[in-house]
mmCIF file of C-alpha atoms in Angstrom:
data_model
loop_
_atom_site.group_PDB
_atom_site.id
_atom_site.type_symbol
_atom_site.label_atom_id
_atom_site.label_comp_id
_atom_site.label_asym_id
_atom_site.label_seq_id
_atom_site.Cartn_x
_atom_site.Cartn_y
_atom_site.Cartn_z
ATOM 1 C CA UNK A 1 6.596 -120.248 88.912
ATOM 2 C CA UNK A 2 5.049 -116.659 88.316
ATOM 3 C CA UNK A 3 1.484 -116.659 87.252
ATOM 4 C CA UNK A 4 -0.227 -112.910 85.878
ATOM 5 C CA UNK A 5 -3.690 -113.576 86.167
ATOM 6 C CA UNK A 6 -6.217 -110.981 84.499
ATOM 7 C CA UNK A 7 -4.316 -107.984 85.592
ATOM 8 C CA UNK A 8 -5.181 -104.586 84.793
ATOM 9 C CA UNK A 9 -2.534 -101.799 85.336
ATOM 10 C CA UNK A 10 -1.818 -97.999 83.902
ATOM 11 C CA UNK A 11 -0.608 -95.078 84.567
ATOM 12 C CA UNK A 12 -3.139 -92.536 86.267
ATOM 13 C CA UNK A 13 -6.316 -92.338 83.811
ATOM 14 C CA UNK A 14 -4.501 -94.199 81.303
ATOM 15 C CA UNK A 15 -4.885 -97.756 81.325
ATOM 16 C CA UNK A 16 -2.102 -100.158 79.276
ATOM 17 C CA UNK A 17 -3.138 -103.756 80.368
ATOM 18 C CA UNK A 18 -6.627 -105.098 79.880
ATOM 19 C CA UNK A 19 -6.719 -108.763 81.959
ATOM 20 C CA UNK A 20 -3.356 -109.537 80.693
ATOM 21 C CA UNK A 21 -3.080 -113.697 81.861
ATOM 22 C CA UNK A 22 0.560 -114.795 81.072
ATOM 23 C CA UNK A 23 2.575 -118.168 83.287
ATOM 24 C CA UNK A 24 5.910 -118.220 83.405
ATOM 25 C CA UNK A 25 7.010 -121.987 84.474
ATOM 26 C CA UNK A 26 10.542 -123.071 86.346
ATOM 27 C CA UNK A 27 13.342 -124.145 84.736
ATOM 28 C CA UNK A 28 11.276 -122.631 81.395
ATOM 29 C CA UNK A 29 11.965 -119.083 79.639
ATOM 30 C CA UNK A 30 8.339 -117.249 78.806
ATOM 31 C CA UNK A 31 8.874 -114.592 76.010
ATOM 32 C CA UNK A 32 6.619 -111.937 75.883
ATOM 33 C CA UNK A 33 6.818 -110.104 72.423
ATOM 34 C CA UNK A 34 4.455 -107.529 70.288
ATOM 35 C CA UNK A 35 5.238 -103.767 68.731
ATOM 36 C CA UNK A 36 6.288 -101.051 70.798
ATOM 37 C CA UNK A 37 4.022 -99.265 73.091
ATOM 38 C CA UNK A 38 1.846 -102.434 73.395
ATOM 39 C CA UNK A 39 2.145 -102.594 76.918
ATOM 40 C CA UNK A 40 5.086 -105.068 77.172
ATOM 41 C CA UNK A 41 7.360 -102.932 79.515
ATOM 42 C CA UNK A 42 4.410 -102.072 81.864
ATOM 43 C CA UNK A 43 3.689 -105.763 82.171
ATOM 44 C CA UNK A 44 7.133 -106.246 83.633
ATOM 45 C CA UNK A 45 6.792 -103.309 85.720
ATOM 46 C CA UNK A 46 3.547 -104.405 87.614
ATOM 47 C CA UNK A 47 5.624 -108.041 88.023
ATOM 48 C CA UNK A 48 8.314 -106.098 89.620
ATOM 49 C CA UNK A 49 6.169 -103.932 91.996
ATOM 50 C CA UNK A 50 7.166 -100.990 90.297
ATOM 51 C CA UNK A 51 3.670 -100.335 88.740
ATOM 52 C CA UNK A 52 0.398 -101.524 91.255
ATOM 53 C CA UNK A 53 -1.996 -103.858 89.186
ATOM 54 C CA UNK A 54 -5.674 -102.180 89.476
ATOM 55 C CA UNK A 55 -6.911 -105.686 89.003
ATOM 56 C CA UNK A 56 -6.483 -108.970 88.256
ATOM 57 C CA UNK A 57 -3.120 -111.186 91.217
ATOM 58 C CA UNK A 58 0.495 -111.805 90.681
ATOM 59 C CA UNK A 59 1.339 -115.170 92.048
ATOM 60 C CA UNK A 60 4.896 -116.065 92.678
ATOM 61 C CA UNK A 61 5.349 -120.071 94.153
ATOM 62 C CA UNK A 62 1.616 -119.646 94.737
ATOM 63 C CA UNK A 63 2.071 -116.621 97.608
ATOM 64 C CA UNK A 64 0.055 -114.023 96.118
ATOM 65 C CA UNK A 65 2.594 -110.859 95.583
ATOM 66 C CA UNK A 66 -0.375 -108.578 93.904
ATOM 67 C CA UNK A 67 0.389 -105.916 96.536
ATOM 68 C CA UNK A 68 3.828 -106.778 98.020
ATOM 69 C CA UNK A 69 5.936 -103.843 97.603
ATOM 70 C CA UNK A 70 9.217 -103.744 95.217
ATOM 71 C CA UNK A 71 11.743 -104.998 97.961
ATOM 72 C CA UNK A 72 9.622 -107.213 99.116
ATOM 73 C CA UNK A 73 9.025 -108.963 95.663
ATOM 74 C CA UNK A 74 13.020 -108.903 95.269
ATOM 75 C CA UNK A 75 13.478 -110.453 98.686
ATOM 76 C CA UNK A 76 11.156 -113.454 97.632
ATOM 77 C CA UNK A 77 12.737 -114.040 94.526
ATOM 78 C CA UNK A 78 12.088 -111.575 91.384
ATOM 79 C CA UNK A 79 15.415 -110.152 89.866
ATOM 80 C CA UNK A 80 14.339 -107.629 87.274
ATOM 81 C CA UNK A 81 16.683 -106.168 84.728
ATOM 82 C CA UNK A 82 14.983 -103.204 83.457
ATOM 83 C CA UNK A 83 15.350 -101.976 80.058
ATOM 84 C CA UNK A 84 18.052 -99.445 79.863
ATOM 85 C CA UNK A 85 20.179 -101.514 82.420
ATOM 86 C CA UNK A 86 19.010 -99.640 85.658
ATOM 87 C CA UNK A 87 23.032 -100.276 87.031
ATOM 88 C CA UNK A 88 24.000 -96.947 89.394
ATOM 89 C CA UNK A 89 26.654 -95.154 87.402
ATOM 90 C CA UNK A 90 28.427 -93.198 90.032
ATOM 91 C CA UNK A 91 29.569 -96.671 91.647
ATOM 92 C CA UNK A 92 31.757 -99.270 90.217
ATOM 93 C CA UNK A 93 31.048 -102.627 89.053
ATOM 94 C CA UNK A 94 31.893 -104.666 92.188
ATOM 95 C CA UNK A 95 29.928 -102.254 94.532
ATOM 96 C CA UNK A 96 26.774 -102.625 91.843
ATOM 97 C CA UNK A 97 26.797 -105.915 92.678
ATOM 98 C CA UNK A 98 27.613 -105.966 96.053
ATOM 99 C CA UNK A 99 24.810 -103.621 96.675
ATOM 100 C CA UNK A 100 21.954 -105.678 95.188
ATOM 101 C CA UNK A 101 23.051 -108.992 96.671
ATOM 102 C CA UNK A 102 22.942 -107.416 100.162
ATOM 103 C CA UNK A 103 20.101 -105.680 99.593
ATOM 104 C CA UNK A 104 17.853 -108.864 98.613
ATOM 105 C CA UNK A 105 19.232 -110.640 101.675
ATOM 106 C CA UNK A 106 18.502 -113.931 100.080
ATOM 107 C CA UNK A 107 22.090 -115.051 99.015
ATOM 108 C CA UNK A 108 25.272 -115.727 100.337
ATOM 109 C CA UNK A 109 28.730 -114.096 98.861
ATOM 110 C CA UNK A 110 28.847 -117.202 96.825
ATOM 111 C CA UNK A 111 26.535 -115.596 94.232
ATOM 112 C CA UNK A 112 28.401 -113.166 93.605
ATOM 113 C CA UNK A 113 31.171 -115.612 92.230
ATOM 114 C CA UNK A 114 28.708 -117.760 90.416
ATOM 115 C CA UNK A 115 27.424 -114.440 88.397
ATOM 116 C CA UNK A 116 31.069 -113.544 87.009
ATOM 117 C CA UNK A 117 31.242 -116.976 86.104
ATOM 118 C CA UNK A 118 28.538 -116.361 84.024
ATOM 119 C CA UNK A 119 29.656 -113.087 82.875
ATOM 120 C CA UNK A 120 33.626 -113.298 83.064
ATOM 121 C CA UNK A 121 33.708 -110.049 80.942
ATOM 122 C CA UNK A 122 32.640 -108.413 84.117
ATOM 123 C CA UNK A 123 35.840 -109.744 86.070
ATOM 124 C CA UNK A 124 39.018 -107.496 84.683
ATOM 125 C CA UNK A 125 35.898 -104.116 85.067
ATOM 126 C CA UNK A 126 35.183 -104.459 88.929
ATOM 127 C CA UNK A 127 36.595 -101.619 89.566
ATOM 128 C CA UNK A 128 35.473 -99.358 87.038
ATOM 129 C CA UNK A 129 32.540 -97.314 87.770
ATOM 130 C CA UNK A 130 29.655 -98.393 85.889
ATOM 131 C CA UNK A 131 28.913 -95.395 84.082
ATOM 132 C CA UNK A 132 31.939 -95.625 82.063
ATOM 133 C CA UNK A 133 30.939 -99.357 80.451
ATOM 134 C CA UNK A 134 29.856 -100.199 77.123
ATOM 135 C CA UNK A 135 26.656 -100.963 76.173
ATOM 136 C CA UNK A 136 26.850 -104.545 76.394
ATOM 137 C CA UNK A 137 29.312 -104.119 79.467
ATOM 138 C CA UNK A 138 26.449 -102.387 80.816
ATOM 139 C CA UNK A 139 23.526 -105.208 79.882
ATOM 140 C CA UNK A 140 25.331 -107.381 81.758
ATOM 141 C CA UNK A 141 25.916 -106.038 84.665
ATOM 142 C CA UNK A 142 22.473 -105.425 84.720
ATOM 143 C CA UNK A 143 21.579 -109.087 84.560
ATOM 144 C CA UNK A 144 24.653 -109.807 87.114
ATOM 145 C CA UNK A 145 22.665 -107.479 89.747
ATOM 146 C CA UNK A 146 19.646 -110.179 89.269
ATOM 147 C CA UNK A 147 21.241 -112.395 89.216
ATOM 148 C CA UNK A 148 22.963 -112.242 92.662
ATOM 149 C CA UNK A 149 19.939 -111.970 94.274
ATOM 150 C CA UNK A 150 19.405 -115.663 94.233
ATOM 151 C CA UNK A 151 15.870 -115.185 91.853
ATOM 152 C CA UNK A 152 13.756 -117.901 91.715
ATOM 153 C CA UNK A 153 11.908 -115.379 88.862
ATOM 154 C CA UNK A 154 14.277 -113.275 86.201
ATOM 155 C CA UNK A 155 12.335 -110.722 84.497
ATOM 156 C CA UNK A 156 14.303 -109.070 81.603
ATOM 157 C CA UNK A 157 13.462 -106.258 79.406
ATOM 158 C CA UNK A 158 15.026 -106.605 76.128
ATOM 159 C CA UNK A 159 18.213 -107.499 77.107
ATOM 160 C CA UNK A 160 19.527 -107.840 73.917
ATOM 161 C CA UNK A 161 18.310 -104.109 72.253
ATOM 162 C CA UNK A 162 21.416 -102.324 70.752
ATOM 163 C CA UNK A 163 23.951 -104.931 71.984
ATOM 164 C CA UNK A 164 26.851 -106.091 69.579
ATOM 165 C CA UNK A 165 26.325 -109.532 68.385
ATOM 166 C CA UNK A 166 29.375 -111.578 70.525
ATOM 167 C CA UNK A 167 27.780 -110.319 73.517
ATOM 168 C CA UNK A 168 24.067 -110.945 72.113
ATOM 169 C CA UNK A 169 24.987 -114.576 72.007
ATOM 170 C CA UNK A 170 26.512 -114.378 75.177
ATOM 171 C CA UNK A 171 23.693 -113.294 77.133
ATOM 172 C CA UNK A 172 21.608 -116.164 75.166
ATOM 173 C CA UNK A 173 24.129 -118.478 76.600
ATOM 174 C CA UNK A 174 23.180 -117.423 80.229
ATOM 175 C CA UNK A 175 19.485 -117.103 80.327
ATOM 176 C CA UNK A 176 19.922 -120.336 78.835
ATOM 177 C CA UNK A 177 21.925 -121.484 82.114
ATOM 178 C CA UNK A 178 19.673 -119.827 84.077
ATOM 179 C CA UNK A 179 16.223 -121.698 83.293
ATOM 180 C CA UNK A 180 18.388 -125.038 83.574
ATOM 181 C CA UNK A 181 19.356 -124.038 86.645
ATOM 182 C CA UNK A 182 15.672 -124.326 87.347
ATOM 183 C CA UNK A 183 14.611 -120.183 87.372
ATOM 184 C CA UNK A 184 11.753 -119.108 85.322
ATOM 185 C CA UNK A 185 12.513 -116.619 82.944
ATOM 186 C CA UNK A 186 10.306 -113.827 82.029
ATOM 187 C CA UNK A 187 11.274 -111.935 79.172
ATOM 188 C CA UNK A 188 10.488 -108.795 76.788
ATOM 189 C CA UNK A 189 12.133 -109.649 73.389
ATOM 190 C CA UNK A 190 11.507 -108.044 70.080
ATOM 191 C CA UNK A 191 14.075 -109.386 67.772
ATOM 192 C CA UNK A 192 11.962 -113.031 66.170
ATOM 193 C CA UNK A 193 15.376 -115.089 66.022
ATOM 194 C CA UNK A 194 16.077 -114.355 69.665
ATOM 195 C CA UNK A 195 12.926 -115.182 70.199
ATOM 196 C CA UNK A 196 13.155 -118.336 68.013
ATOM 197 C CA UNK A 197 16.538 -119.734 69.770
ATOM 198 C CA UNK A 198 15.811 -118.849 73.318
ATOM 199 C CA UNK A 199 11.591 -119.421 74.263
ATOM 200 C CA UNK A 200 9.989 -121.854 75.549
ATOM 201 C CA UNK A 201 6.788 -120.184 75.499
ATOM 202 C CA UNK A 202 5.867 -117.406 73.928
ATOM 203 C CA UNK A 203 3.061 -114.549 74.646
ATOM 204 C CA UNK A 204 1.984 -111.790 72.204
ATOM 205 C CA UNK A 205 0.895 -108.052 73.284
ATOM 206 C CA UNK A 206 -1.332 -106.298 71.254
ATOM 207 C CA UNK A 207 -2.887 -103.179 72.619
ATOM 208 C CA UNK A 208 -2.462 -104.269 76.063
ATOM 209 C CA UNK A 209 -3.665 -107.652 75.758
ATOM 210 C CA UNK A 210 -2.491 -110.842 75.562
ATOM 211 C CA UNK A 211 -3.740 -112.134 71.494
ATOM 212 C CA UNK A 212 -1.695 -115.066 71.175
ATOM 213 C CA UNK A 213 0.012 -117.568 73.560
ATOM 214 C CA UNK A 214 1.307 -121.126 72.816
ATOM 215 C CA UNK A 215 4.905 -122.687 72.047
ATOM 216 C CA UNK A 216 7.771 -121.403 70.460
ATOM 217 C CA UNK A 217 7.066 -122.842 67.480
ATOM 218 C CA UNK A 218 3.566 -121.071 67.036
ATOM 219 C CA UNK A 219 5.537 -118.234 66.294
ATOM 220 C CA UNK A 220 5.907 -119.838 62.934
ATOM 221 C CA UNK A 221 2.207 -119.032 62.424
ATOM 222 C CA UNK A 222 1.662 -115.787 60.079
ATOM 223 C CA UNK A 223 -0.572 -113.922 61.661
ATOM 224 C CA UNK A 224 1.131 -114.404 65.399
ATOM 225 C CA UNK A 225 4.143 -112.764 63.048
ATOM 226 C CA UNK A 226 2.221 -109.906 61.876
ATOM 227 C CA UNK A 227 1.402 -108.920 65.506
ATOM 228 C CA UNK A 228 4.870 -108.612 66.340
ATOM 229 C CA UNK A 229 6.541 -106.956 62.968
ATOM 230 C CA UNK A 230 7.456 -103.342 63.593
#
């Protein structure tokens, strides 16, 4: 379970979060949604290590993480799919994934099967160097990379921006797996029908803090819509 408790976080003078509080419970998938720029993507960031909060803990299985360094966070359990896939284009698919299972140290050779069972698009492209996927060949590999590294957290930034539909449902299919597997799943998600099929619970970003939390189904409620329409 990942807990974000009143952190504040920026970039130099400019600060983006303002005692953002969001939970994201195992075996559960926490969307976080709201209009771009709100602070969504930074919020993942300072999950991941990749941004220091300035305030405010990150608590993973109740070890507080707040100033644990990226590979450190990876190697107790956050896989983080950044937005824009983050794979390394020079090397091919199988290396990509070789690389970030070794480098987590967390899981055996057997997760690397268990991902391209979840992604058996990914099999027949091993050796192809990952620069030269598709889009959606790309998205997954991204979430493959997490995936390997045994997470007990998955933090994904829209995964499904700019992906063909097939593959959209596809990827809904695994994060699905994923949380029944027992992984929380934290996730930036701007499209409402993703949203709709895949939450749990949802969290709304507005101007770097959190204005609405609650249930899937409170994104039914009008004005939780309004604070996520483009």
């Amino acid at each position: 379970m990942l807990e974000v408790d009143g952190v504040c976080a920026g970039y130099g003078r400019a600060q983006v979060l303002f005692d953002v509080s969001v939970r994201a419970e195992s075996g559960a998938v926490t969307c976080v949604m709201g209009r771009n720029g709100v602070g969504k993507t930074t919020l993942l960031n300072t999950v991941a290590g990749l941004l220091p909060a300035t305030a405010g803990r990150v608590v993973l299985d109740g070890a507080d993480i707040t100033r644990a360094r990226p590979h450190r966070r990876v190697r107790d359990g956050i896989g983080y799919a950044p937005q824009g896939h983050g794979t390394f284009a020079p090397m091919t698919v199988a290396e990509n994934i070789s690389v970030a299972r070794e480098a987590a140290g967390r899981a055996g050779p057997e997760a690397v099967e268990e991902a391209l069972e979840l992604f058996p698009r990914l099999r027949p492209l091993l050796d192809r160097r990952a620069g030269f996927l598709s889009g959606g060949q790309a998205q997954q590999l991204a979430i493959a990379r997490a995936l390997v590294t045994a997470p007990k957290l998955l933090v994904l930034d829209e995964p499904t921006e700019g992906i063909q539909p097939s593959i959209v449902a596809e990827i809904e299919e695994v994060i699905r797996t994923v949380a029944e597997r027992g992984v929380a799943v934290l996730l930036v998600e701007q499209y409402m029908d993703v949203a709709l099929r895949l939450a749990d619970e949802v969290a709304v970003i507005d101007a770097g803090r959190v204005v609405h939390s609650g249930p899937r189904t409170s994104l039914e409620d009008g004005e939780a819509q309004k604070l996520i329409a483009i």
